[in-house]
mmCIF file with all atom_site columns, C-alpha atoms in Angstrom:
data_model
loop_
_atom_site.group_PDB
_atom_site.id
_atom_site.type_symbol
_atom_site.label_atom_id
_atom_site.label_alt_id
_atom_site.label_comp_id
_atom_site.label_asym_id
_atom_site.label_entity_id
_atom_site.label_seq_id
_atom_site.pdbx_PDB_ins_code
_atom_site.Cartn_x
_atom_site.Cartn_y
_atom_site.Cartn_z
_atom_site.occupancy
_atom_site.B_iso_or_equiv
_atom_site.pdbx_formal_charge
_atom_site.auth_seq_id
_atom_site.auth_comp_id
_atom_site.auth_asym_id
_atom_site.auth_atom_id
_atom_site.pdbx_PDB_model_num
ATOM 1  C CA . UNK A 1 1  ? -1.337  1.020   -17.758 1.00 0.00 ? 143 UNK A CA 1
ATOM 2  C CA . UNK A 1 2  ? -1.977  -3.187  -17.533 1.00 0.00 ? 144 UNK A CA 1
ATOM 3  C CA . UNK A 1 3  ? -2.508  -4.395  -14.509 1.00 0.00 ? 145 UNK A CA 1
ATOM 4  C CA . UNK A 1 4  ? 0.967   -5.642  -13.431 1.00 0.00 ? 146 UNK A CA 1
ATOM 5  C CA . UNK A 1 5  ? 2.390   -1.992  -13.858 1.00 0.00 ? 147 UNK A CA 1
ATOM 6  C CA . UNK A 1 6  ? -0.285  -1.027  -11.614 1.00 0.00 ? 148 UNK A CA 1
ATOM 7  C CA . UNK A 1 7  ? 0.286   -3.072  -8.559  1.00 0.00 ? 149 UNK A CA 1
ATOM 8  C CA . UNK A 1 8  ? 4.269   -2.643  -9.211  1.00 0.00 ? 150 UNK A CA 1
ATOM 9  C CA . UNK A 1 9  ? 3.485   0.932   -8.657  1.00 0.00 ? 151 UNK A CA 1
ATOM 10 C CA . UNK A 1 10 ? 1.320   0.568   -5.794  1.00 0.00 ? 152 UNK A CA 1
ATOM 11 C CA . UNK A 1 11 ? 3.852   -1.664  -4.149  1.00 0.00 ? 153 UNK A CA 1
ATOM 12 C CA . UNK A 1 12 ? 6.662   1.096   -4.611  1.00 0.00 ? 154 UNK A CA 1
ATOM 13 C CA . UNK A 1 13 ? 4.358   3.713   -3.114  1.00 0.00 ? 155 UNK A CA 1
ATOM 14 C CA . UNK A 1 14 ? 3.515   1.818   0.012   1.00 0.00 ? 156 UNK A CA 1
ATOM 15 C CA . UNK A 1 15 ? 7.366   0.534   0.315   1.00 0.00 ? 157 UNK A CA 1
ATOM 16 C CA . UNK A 1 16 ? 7.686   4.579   0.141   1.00 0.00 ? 158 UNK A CA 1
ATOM 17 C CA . UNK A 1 17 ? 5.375   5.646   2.655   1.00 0.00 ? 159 UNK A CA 1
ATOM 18 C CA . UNK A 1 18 ? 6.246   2.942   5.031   1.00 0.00 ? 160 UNK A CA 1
ATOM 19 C CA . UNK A 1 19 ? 9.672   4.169   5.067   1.00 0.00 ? 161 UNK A CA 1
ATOM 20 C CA . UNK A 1 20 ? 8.573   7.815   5.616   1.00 0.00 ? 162 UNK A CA 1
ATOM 21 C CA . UNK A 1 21 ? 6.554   7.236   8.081   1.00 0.00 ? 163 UNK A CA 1
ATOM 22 C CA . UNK A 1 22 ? 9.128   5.061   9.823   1.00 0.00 ? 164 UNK A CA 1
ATOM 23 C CA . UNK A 1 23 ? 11.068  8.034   9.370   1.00 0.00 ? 165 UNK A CA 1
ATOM 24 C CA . UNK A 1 24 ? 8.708   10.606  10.945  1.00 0.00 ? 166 UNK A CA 1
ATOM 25 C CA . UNK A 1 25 ? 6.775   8.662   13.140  1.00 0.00 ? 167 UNK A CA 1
ATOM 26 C CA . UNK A 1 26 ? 7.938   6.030   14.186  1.00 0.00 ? 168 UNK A CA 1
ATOM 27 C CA . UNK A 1 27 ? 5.939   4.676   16.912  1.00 0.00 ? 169 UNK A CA 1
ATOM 28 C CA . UNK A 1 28 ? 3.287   4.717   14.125  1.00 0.00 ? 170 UNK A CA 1
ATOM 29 C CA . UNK A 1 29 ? 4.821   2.151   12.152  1.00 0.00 ? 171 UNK A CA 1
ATOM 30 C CA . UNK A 1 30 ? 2.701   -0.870  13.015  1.00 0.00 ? 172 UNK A CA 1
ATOM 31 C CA . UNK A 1 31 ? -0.207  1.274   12.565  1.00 0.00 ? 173 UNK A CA 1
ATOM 32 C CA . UNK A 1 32 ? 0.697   2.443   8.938   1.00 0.00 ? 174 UNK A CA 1
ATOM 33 C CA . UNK A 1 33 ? 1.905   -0.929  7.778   1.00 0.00 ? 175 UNK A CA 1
ATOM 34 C CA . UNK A 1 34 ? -1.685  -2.279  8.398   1.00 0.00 ? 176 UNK A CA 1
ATOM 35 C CA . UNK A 1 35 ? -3.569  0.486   7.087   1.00 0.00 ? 177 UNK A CA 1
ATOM 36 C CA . UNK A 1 36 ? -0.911  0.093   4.192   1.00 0.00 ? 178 UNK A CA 1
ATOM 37 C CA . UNK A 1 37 ? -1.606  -3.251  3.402   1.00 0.00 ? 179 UNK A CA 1
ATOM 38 C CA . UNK A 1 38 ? -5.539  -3.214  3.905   1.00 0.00 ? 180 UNK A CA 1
ATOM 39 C CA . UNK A 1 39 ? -5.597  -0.684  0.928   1.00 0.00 ? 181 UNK A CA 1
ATOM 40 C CA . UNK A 1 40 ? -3.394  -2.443  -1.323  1.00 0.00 ? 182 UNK A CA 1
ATOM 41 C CA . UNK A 1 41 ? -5.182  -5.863  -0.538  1.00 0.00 ? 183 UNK A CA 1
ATOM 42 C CA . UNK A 1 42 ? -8.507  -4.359  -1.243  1.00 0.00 ? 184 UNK A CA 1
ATOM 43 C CA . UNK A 1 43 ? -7.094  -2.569  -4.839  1.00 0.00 ? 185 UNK A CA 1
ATOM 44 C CA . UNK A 1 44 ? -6.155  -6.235  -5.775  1.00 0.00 ? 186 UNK A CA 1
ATOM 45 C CA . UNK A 1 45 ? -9.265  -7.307  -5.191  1.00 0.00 ? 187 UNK A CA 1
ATOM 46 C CA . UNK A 1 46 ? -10.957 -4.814  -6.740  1.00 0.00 ? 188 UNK A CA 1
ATOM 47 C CA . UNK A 1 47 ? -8.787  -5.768  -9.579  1.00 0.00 ? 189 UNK A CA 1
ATOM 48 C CA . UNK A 1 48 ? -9.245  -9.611  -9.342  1.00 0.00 ? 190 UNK A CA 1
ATOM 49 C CA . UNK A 1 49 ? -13.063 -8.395  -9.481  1.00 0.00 ? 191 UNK A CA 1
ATOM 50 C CA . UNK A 1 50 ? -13.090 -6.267  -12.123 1.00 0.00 ? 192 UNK A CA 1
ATOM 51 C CA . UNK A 1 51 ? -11.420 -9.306  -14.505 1.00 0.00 ? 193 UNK A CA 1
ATOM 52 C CA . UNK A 1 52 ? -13.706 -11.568 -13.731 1.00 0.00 ? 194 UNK A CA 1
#
């Protein structure tokens, strides 16, 4: 899997977990969306890092 496939994936699982947890728990929302983002941020970094 190349890189781009990877962080389409990862983008489509977080889209998908935001929206269950919205779902579920929805006072949680802000909460996951952060936590969502701070792992995908630091994946494409690691990413960005391991390229270089």
């Amino acid at each position: 899997m190349d890189d781009g496939a990877f962080i389409n994936m990862l983008t489509q699982i977080h889209d998908e977990v935001l929206e269950m947890v919205k779902e579920q728990h929805p006072t949680h929302e802000q909460f996951a969306a952060w936590l969502l983002g701070q792992i995908e941020g630091r994946v494409r970094m690691r990413i960005g890092t391991m390229k270089a």
